[in-house]
Structures are given as C-alpha cells and as structure tokens.
Short mmCIF file of C-alpha atoms and ligand atoms in Angstrom, two decimals:
data_model
loop_
_atom_site.label_atom_id
_atom_site.label_comp_id
_atom_site.label_asym_id
_atom_site.label_seq_id
_atom_site.Cartn_x
_atom_site.Cartn_y
_atom_site.Cartn_z
CA MET A 84 122.34 136.80 105.63
CA ILE A 85 118.60 136.27 105.83
CA PRO A 86 117.74 132.77 107.05
CA SER A 87 116.14 130.44 104.55
CA VAL A 88 113.05 130.42 106.78
CA MET A 89 111.83 134.01 106.57
CA PRO A 90 112.56 135.39 110.05
CA THR A 91 109.06 136.64 110.91
CA TYR A 92 109.02 134.85 114.28
CA ALA A 93 111.13 135.09 117.44
CA ARG A 94 111.48 131.38 118.02
CA PHE A 95 112.68 129.31 120.94
CA ASP A 96 115.77 127.31 120.08
CA VAL A 97 114.12 123.91 120.21
CA VAL A 98 112.95 121.34 117.69
CA PHE A 99 110.24 118.98 118.81
CA GLU A 100 110.52 115.51 117.44
CA ARG A 101 107.62 113.71 118.99
CA GLY A 102 104.52 114.39 121.03
CA GLU A 103 102.20 112.34 123.17
CA GLY A 104 99.17 113.73 124.99
CA PRO A 105 100.30 116.88 126.80
CA TRP A 106 104.00 116.05 126.37
CA LEU A 107 106.50 117.12 123.74
CA TYR A 108 109.93 115.58 123.25
CA ALA A 109 112.75 117.64 121.76
CA ALA A 110 115.43 116.38 119.41
CA ASP A 111 118.06 117.13 122.07
CA GLY A 112 116.37 114.90 124.64
CA ARG A 113 114.50 117.52 126.64
CA ARG A 114 110.88 116.85 127.61
CA PHE A 115 108.24 119.58 127.91
CA LEU A 116 104.80 119.73 129.45
CA ASP A 117 102.79 121.51 126.79
CA PHE A 118 100.42 124.11 128.24
CA ALA A 119 100.67 126.06 124.98
CA ALA A 120 99.21 123.31 122.77
CA GLY A 121 100.34 125.09 119.63
CA ILE A 122 98.47 128.14 120.95
CA ALA A 123 95.18 126.43 121.76
CA VAL A 124 95.32 124.26 118.64
CA CYS A 125 96.15 120.74 119.84
CA SER A 126 92.81 120.37 121.59
CA LEU A 127 93.24 116.62 122.08
CA GLY A 128 96.97 116.76 122.80
CA HIS A 129 99.63 115.33 120.54
CA CYS A 130 99.10 112.22 118.45
CA HIS A 131 95.70 111.36 119.86
CA PRO A 132 95.13 107.79 118.66
CA ARG A 133 91.71 108.57 117.16
CA LEU A 134 93.06 111.53 115.22
CA VAL A 135 96.05 109.57 113.99
CA ALA A 136 93.77 106.75 112.88
CA ALA A 137 91.34 109.12 111.13
CA LEU A 138 94.15 110.86 109.25
CA LYS A 139 95.84 107.60 108.24
CA GLU A 140 92.59 106.07 107.12
CA GLN A 141 91.72 109.06 104.95
CA ALA A 142 95.30 109.32 103.63
CA GLU A 143 94.89 105.89 102.10
CA LYS A 144 91.64 106.81 100.35
CA VAL A 145 91.85 110.29 98.81
CA TRP A 146 93.61 113.49 99.91
CA HIS A 147 92.32 116.24 97.72
CA THR A 148 89.75 116.62 94.99
CA SER A 149 88.93 120.38 94.87
CA ASN A 150 85.66 122.04 95.75
CA LEU A 151 84.56 121.46 92.16
CA TYR A 152 83.16 118.24 93.60
CA ARG A 153 81.16 117.23 96.65
CA ILE A 154 83.24 116.30 99.68
CA ALA A 155 81.61 113.81 102.03
CA GLY A 156 83.58 114.97 105.07
CA GLN A 157 82.41 118.57 104.55
CA GLU A 158 78.82 117.45 104.32
CA SER A 159 79.02 115.45 107.55
CA LEU A 160 81.06 118.00 109.54
CA SER A 161 78.91 120.93 108.45
CA GLN A 162 75.72 119.01 109.23
CA ARG A 163 77.02 118.22 112.70
CA LEU A 164 78.10 121.82 113.35
CA VAL A 165 74.69 123.02 112.18
CA GLU A 166 72.97 120.63 114.58
CA LEU A 167 75.22 121.67 117.47
CA THR A 168 74.99 125.44 117.01
CA PHE A 169 72.91 128.46 115.99
CA ALA A 170 74.21 128.10 112.43
CA ASP A 171 72.52 126.85 109.27
CA THR A 172 75.53 126.69 106.99
CA VAL A 173 79.33 126.41 107.10
CA PHE A 174 82.19 127.53 104.82
CA PHE A 175 85.49 125.67 105.25
CA GLY A 176 88.91 127.29 104.93
CA ASN A 177 92.33 126.52 106.35
CA SER A 178 92.94 129.09 109.07
CA GLY A 179 91.45 131.56 111.47
CA ALA A 180 92.25 134.56 109.33
CA GLU A 181 90.54 132.98 106.32
CA ALA A 182 87.48 132.20 108.42
CA ASN A 183 87.35 135.86 109.47
CA GLU A 184 87.82 137.04 105.87
CA CYS A 185 84.77 134.97 105.04
CA ALA A 186 82.82 136.56 107.92
CA ILE A 187 83.71 140.07 106.76
CA LYS A 188 82.69 139.21 103.20
CA ILE A 189 79.39 137.74 104.44
CA ALA A 190 78.66 141.00 106.29
CA ARG A 191 79.30 143.11 103.20
CA ARG A 192 77.35 140.81 100.92
CA TYR A 193 74.43 140.66 103.36
CA GLN A 194 74.02 144.42 103.28
CA PHE A 195 74.67 144.62 99.53
CA ASP A 196 71.98 142.03 98.92
CA LYS A 197 69.56 144.16 100.92
CA GLY A 198 70.25 147.11 98.64
CA ARG A 199 72.56 148.84 101.11
CA PRO A 200 76.05 148.59 99.58
CA GLU A 201 77.07 151.68 101.55
CA ARG A 202 76.88 149.53 104.69
CA TYR A 203 80.29 147.89 104.51
CA ARG A 204 82.00 148.90 107.75
CA VAL A 205 82.57 146.58 110.71
CA VAL A 206 82.70 147.73 114.34
CA VAL A 207 85.67 146.01 115.99
CA MET A 208 87.24 146.07 119.44
CA SER A 209 90.30 147.39 121.20
CA THR A 210 93.01 144.73 121.82
CA ALA A 211 91.26 142.43 119.32
CA PHE A 212 93.08 139.82 117.25
CA HIS A 213 91.59 138.40 114.08
CA GLY A 214 94.55 137.22 112.00
CA ARG A 215 97.30 138.50 109.72
CA THR A 216 95.82 138.96 106.27
CA LEU A 217 95.46 142.60 105.26
CA ALA A 218 91.77 142.78 106.22
CA THR A 219 92.07 140.84 109.48
CA VAL A 220 95.12 142.86 110.54
CA ALA A 221 93.00 145.97 110.02
CA ALA A 222 90.15 144.41 112.01
CA GLY A 223 92.55 143.60 114.85
CA ASP A 224 94.24 146.02 117.22
CA GLN A 225 97.80 144.71 117.22
CA ALA A 226 100.18 147.50 116.24
CA LYS A 227 103.07 145.20 115.33
CA GLY A 228 100.98 143.50 112.67
CA LYS A 229 100.23 146.82 110.96
CA TYR A 230 103.59 148.57 111.13
CA GLY A 231 104.93 149.31 107.66
CA PHE A 232 102.07 147.56 105.87
CA GLY A 233 99.99 150.62 105.04
CA PRO A 234 97.73 151.80 103.66
CA GLU A 235 95.46 149.95 106.04
CA THR A 236 92.48 148.08 104.62
CA VAL A 237 89.45 150.31 105.06
CA GLY A 238 86.17 149.50 106.72
CA PHE A 239 86.81 149.02 110.44
CA ASP A 240 85.70 151.23 113.32
CA ARG A 241 87.31 150.44 116.67
CA VAL A 242 85.67 150.84 120.06
CA PRO A 243 86.84 149.84 123.56
CA PHE A 244 86.12 146.16 124.30
CA GLY A 245 83.26 146.05 126.81
CA ASP A 246 82.06 149.61 126.25
CA LEU A 247 78.45 149.38 125.08
CA ASP A 248 77.89 153.11 124.66
CA ALA A 249 80.93 153.36 122.43
CA ALA A 250 79.62 150.50 120.29
CA LYS A 251 76.23 152.19 119.99
CA ALA A 252 77.88 155.46 119.01
CA ALA A 253 80.08 153.73 116.41
CA VAL A 254 77.16 152.05 114.63
CA GLY A 255 76.10 154.37 111.82
CA PRO A 256 74.57 154.38 108.34
CA GLU A 257 77.66 152.62 106.92
CA THR A 258 77.83 149.80 109.48
CA ALA A 259 77.43 146.22 108.27
CA ALA A 260 78.36 144.24 111.37
CA ILE A 261 79.96 144.02 114.79
CA LEU A 262 82.87 141.59 115.14
CA LEU A 263 84.39 140.50 118.43
CA GLU A 264 85.94 137.62 120.35
CA PRO A 265 83.62 136.54 123.20
CA VAL A 266 86.86 135.78 125.05
CA GLN A 267 89.85 137.72 123.77
CA GLY A 268 92.99 135.60 123.56
CA GLU A 269 95.95 137.53 122.16
CA GLY A 270 94.53 140.72 123.66
CA GLY A 271 95.00 139.44 127.20
CA MET A 272 92.56 136.60 128.00
CA ARG A 273 89.58 138.85 128.64
CA ALA A 274 86.08 137.38 128.76
CA ALA A 275 83.31 139.68 127.59
CA ASP A 276 80.56 140.41 130.05
CA PHE A 277 77.40 138.41 129.21
CA ALA A 278 75.15 141.46 129.64
CA TYR A 279 77.39 143.33 127.18
CA LEU A 280 77.04 140.53 124.62
CA ARG A 281 73.27 140.54 125.09
CA ALA A 282 73.18 144.30 124.55
CA LEU A 283 75.28 143.96 121.37
CA ARG A 284 72.77 141.37 120.15
CA GLU A 285 69.94 143.86 120.70
CA LEU A 286 71.91 146.61 119.00
CA ALA A 287 72.59 144.41 115.97
CA ASP A 288 68.92 143.44 115.73
CA ALA A 289 67.73 147.02 116.03
CA GLU A 290 70.08 148.18 113.25
CA ASP A 291 69.81 145.10 111.02
CA ILE A 292 73.54 144.52 111.18
CA LEU A 293 75.26 141.19 111.81
CA LEU A 294 76.72 140.12 115.14
CA MET A 295 79.84 138.09 114.40
CA PHE A 296 81.85 136.16 116.99
CA ASP A 297 85.46 135.17 116.44
CA GLU A 298 85.75 131.89 118.33
CA VAL A 299 88.97 130.86 116.62
CA GLN A 300 90.66 130.54 120.00
CA CYS A 301 87.79 130.24 122.50
CA GLY A 302 85.65 127.80 120.51
CA VAL A 303 85.55 124.00 120.26
CA GLY A 304 85.43 123.13 123.95
CA ARG A 305 88.18 125.47 125.10
CA THR A 306 86.00 127.31 127.65
CA GLY A 307 84.12 124.22 128.82
CA LYS A 308 81.16 124.68 126.47
CA LEU A 309 81.40 123.56 122.87
CA PHE A 310 81.36 127.26 121.96
CA ALA A 311 81.99 130.18 124.27
CA TYR A 312 78.85 132.03 123.19
CA GLU A 313 76.78 129.32 124.90
CA TRP A 314 77.83 130.66 128.31
CA SER A 315 76.14 133.98 127.55
CA GLY A 316 73.00 132.64 125.93
CA VAL A 317 73.61 135.09 123.07
CA THR A 318 73.71 133.64 119.58
CA PRO A 319 75.65 135.39 116.82
CA ASP A 320 74.70 135.54 113.14
CA VAL A 321 78.16 134.49 112.08
CA MET A 322 80.91 132.66 113.99
CA THR A 323 84.44 131.75 113.00
CA ILE A 324 86.40 128.79 114.33
CA ALA A 325 89.79 127.27 113.50
CA LYS A 326 92.55 126.35 115.97
CA GLY A 327 90.89 123.64 118.10
CA ILE A 328 88.68 122.06 115.44
CA GLY A 329 91.67 120.70 113.53
CA GLY A 330 93.56 119.48 116.58
CA GLY A 331 96.78 120.42 114.74
CA PHE A 332 95.64 119.88 111.18
CA PRO A 333 94.90 123.19 109.41
CA VAL A 334 91.12 123.72 109.42
CA GLY A 335 89.11 126.92 109.60
CA ALA A 336 85.39 127.43 109.29
CA CYS A 337 82.87 130.22 109.11
CA LEU A 338 79.42 129.32 110.46
CA ALA A 339 76.41 131.45 109.65
CA THR A 340 72.65 131.59 109.77
CA GLU A 341 70.72 131.23 106.54
CA ARG A 342 69.57 134.84 106.87
CA ALA A 343 73.16 136.13 107.10
CA ALA A 344 74.61 133.96 104.35
CA LYS A 345 71.82 133.73 101.83
CA ALA A 346 73.69 135.91 99.31
CA MET A 347 76.79 133.69 99.43
CA VAL A 348 75.95 131.95 96.17
CA ALA A 349 78.08 129.81 93.86
CA GLY A 350 81.14 131.73 92.73
CA SER A 351 80.98 134.34 95.51
CA HIS A 352 83.71 132.80 97.66
CA GLY A 353 86.02 129.83 97.67
CA SER A 354 89.25 128.14 98.66
CA THR A 355 91.46 125.61 96.89
CA PHE A 356 92.37 123.61 99.96
CA GLY A 357 89.51 124.56 102.28
CA GLY A 358 87.69 121.56 103.69
CA ASN A 359 89.71 118.95 101.84
CA PRO A 360 89.15 115.30 102.73
CA LEU A 361 92.16 115.08 105.07
CA ALA A 362 91.11 118.19 107.01
CA MET A 363 87.52 116.99 107.26
CA ALA A 364 88.52 113.53 108.45
CA VAL A 365 90.45 115.11 111.31
CA GLY A 366 87.78 117.75 112.04
CA ASN A 367 85.11 115.08 112.30
CA ALA A 368 87.30 113.00 114.61
CA VAL A 369 88.00 116.02 116.85
CA LEU A 370 84.28 116.68 117.06
CA ASP A 371 83.59 113.01 117.86
CA GLU A 372 85.83 113.27 120.90
CA ILE A 373 84.75 116.69 122.16
CA THR A 374 81.05 115.88 121.86
CA ALA A 375 81.42 112.44 123.47
CA PRO A 376 79.38 112.12 126.68
CA GLY A 377 81.29 113.49 129.66
CA PHE A 378 84.10 115.14 127.68
CA LEU A 379 83.10 118.74 128.40
CA ASP A 380 82.28 117.84 132.02
CA ARG A 381 85.88 116.72 132.37
CA VAL A 382 87.09 119.94 130.72
CA ASN A 383 85.09 121.99 133.21
CA ALA A 384 86.37 119.94 136.14
CA ILE A 385 90.03 120.23 135.13
CA ALA A 386 89.58 123.91 134.26
CA ALA A 387 88.36 124.50 137.81
CA VAL A 388 91.43 122.70 139.13
CA LEU A 389 93.75 124.82 136.98
CA ARG A 390 92.00 128.08 137.79
CA ASP A 391 91.98 127.37 141.52
CA ALA A 392 95.66 126.49 141.33
CA LEU A 393 96.41 129.74 139.49
CA ALA A 394 94.37 131.74 142.00
CA GLU A 395 96.45 130.18 144.74
CA ARG A 396 99.64 131.37 142.97
CA VAL A 397 98.19 134.88 142.85
CA ARG A 398 97.76 134.68 146.65
CA ARG A 399 101.19 133.14 147.21
CA PHE A 400 103.10 135.36 144.80
CA PRO A 401 101.30 138.72 144.88
CA ASP A 402 104.58 140.39 143.92
CA LEU A 403 104.55 138.43 140.63
CA PHE A 404 100.89 138.01 139.72
CA GLU A 405 97.82 140.19 139.89
CA GLU A 406 94.81 138.09 138.88
CA VAL A 407 93.49 135.06 136.99
CA ARG A 408 91.91 135.83 133.62
CA GLY A 409 89.92 134.05 130.93
CA LEU A 410 87.34 131.29 130.90
CA GLY A 411 87.70 127.52 131.29
CA LEU A 412 90.95 126.13 129.89
CA MET A 413 91.66 129.50 128.34
CA ALA A 414 93.47 130.69 131.44
CA GLY A 415 95.71 133.67 132.02
CA LEU A 416 97.73 135.17 134.83
CA LYS A 417 98.06 138.93 134.70
CA CYS A 418 101.70 139.51 135.65
CA ARG A 419 103.41 142.21 137.68
CA VAL A 420 106.73 141.12 136.20
CA VAL A 421 107.43 140.88 132.46
CA ASN A 422 105.29 138.03 131.11
CA THR A 423 107.79 136.96 128.45
CA ASP A 424 110.50 136.60 131.14
CA VAL A 425 108.23 134.20 133.01
CA VAL A 426 107.48 132.28 129.80
CA ASN A 427 111.23 131.98 129.13
CA ARG A 428 111.96 130.68 132.62
CA LEU A 429 109.09 128.20 132.46
CA PHE A 430 110.51 126.99 129.16
CA GLU A 431 113.91 126.45 130.79
CA GLU A 432 112.17 124.33 133.43
CA GLY A 433 110.21 122.30 130.90
CA LEU A 434 106.78 123.97 130.82
CA LEU A 435 105.42 125.59 127.66
CA ALA A 436 103.16 128.61 128.11
CA VAL A 437 102.39 131.57 125.84
CA PRO A 438 102.51 135.30 126.45
CA ALA A 439 99.36 137.30 125.69
CA GLY A 440 98.71 141.02 125.49
CA ASP A 441 98.40 143.24 128.56
CA ASN A 442 101.32 141.40 130.18
CA VAL A 443 99.41 138.17 130.63
CA LEU A 444 100.88 134.69 130.99
CA ARG A 445 98.62 132.33 129.05
CA PHE A 446 97.92 128.66 129.75
CA VAL A 447 95.94 126.88 127.04
CA PRO A 448 96.71 123.19 127.63
CA PRO A 449 95.17 120.39 125.58
CA LEU A 450 91.60 119.75 126.72
CA ILE A 451 92.61 116.23 127.74
CA VAL A 452 95.04 117.29 130.50
CA GLY A 453 94.70 115.46 133.77
CA ARG A 454 94.98 116.56 137.37
CA GLU A 455 98.53 115.21 137.54
CA ASP A 456 99.52 117.34 134.54
CA VAL A 457 98.16 120.47 136.21
CA GLU A 458 100.03 119.55 139.38
CA ALA A 459 103.25 119.03 137.43
CA ALA A 460 102.80 122.38 135.70
CA MET A 461 102.16 124.14 139.02
CA ALA A 462 105.24 122.56 140.54
CA ILE A 463 107.31 124.07 137.72
CA LEU A 464 105.56 127.43 138.10
CA ASP A 465 106.28 127.40 141.85
CA ARG A 466 109.93 126.59 141.25
CA VAL A 467 110.25 129.49 138.80
CA CYS A 468 108.43 131.87 141.15
CA GLU A 469 110.54 130.94 144.18
CA THR A 470 113.80 131.28 142.24
CA TRP A 471 112.56 134.60 140.91
CA ARG A 472 111.97 135.88 144.43
CA LYS A 473 115.35 134.71 145.66
CA ASN A 474 117.12 136.47 142.81
CA SER A 475 115.27 139.76 143.02
C1 PLP B 224 94.72 132.61 116.16
C2 PLP B 224 93.57 133.53 115.98
C3 PLP B 224 93.21 134.01 114.70
C4 PLP B 224 94.06 133.77 113.47
O1 PLP B 224 94.16 132.45 113.13
P1 PLP B 224 95.24 132.00 111.99
O2 PLP B 224 94.94 130.56 111.82
O3 PLP B 224 96.58 132.30 112.54
O4 PLP B 224 94.95 132.81 110.78
C5 PLP B 224 92.07 134.77 114.58
N1 PLP B 224 91.33 135.07 115.66
C6 PLP B 224 91.64 134.65 116.90
C7 PLP B 224 90.75 135.01 118.03
C8 PLP B 224 92.78 133.87 117.11
O5 PLP B 224 93.11 133.49 118.33
#
C-alpha cells in the first residue's frame, strides 16, 4: 500500500522534535550534530532567537495579504538586497526552483523585448542542479529527476562545467542566457574557476545574452562572502537565491539588473505566496544577522577550521577520501568509498551530513557553528573512519 506521504524520498527513520543552534533532538531521545542544516537552509541554526522573535512578532500582526497589495517586508528586503548586490530589482517566490523559473522567464522576456523571440535557449552545465519543476529539471543534469517525465521541456543546451570553449560553441542565434551555479552543490561541491566566470561574463556581453547565477545553495553567506560571485569579481545579470535566506522558512528570490528585467511588467509573472509578510519578516531577520559586523569574518574563520580539519582527514584516511571540495562552509570530501555508506554511518554516530554527486560527502553546517562543534563533528568522523578501516 502506498504510504499516505507520497514516497518520493528515501528518508532516514528519525523524527526530529526540537532543534537548538547546530543540534537536533529526535523524538526517541537521540541527539544529532547537524552538519546538513536542512541542506544548507538553516543558515543560523535551529530556533535562532532573533528568527523566532521575528516570526512570532509578524504572526501576531498579519500573515498573508496577496501581492495585490504592497508588502512592507518585500520593500525593505528587496531594497537591502539591491544595496548589497549588483541587482536593481527582486522578485520573491517560495523556493529555489521558482526563483530559477523566474530567471529563465526573465531571459526569454529580455530577448523577446529586444525583438529577438527566437532567442529563447539557455546554455546550462553538466552536473548542474536547478530544481524539480519541469523547466528546472530540464535545466539541470540529474538523470533521476528526468526519468519517466518526458517529453523534456525544451530550450536548454548543456556544456561541460568549466569548459569555456564548449560554452562559446554552444552560444548561437537562439541563445538567450547562460545559467550556472558559481559553486555546484548537488553536482559534487565544485567551485567554478574565477577566470572561467570572467570569460563567461565577456561572452555574455559580446552576444547580448544574460549571465545568470544560481546561488540557491552557495549564496547568503555560505561561502564566506554574502554571495559567492563576490569572490570572482564577476557580476551576473540575474541571480537566484533561496535556501539560506529563509533560515528554514520557505523563501526564494530572483535578483536582476534593471536592464535584464525591464520587460517584467505588471501581469508578466507572479506568485500567490511569494514574499508574504511571514517570509519577509524572517528573510529580513536572517539578513540582519548575516550582514552584522564580524559575522562573515567568523564564517570565514570557522570555514578555514573545518576545511583544514577535512584536509587532515584526507591525509589520515587516504584509503577513504581523495580531496576537499567546495568553498567556505560549503565543504565536501570526495570519497573513495561509497559516500552514502559514510553518511549512514555518521548518522548512526549522531552526525548529519549529506551526500552530493560525484561520490562526495557534503558538510553544510549552520553558519553559526563554533570551533567546538567542528571538533565534535571531526571526532565522530574519525570514529567512523577508524571503525571502517578495522572492518575492511
Ligand atoms: C536546492 C537547490 C535548488 C532547488 O531549490 P528548491 O527550493 O528545492 O526548489 C536549485 N538550485 C540549487 C543550486 C540548489 O541547491
């Protein structure tokens, strides 16, 4: 009999009842150190007092009004994002996939508005992940998300991630945009080369196509900058964010320059729930914390601690691990053993981590983790690795 919850996930047999900072407490009494953070979502850990207060305060005022009316939280959060980034304007949705749908629509509308409706295709990357709607599944390169869901949404041309010549060759008279993650998450925690991003920027400018960054996972402080693109010095025309900006409340956003989004007029796009007062109260509170003086310095410091610790495990357990991947607190260990087996054993020992593509073990802890949390996580990892060795 099919379970009442549609069985589209392979879930761990655990129910979490309560969370505090980087810790989760299960209904059966077990305690877990959370280096998964809801897959890079709980940027400030669980039940951060300022987020709880912001949500409670808004819950007692008004929850939802519809985008038929002005929403103060959208106006303040968008204004702040505009001041902090390359962008001039922001559309709010509820998820990463929706943010990417908006980006794809902006690219098509941009070209249409310029009298080039034949330019509708988007150059996308190998091992990319952009979500699970029909268009974002087609934009991504995850076979399991496509299987049995054909015909595939048209309009995407895939090239190898990091291969500039392939990108140049793929851009043609029907191209509207290039879409990529500056740091791939699901695909295996791969950071794009800065020179490659710069060259894509030049390519986009030369062809009058949009450069669009999916920062749903790598954005909002995760890499140690507010947005990952800042490391490269390359600014996109469009950028999507979600996961970290809501800290666990569903929020997605598509940021764009005025030039890219000027054809997105009233009636062209929308969302019932997108940017509702509850979501905006939390988003603003997350941004308060992450942009507070010293916050990102602490992220960079603890990221260095984590990455050094992981590098040490690569040296100590070369039979298990190959290299450290990613950027900042978006950290991965490329495994020589099956990554999901390691994740399962870490779970048994009380540490939550997430598998990623290319056999990578992913650590995306809350940005507020401390040195002692990293040490506790490494102690569990060591225990699992030593037991592994003994038994093999
Ligand atoms: C998680 C993720 C998405 C999809 O976000 P949803 O909220 O699940 O729709 C898109 N892009 C990237 C890079 C992601 O990591």
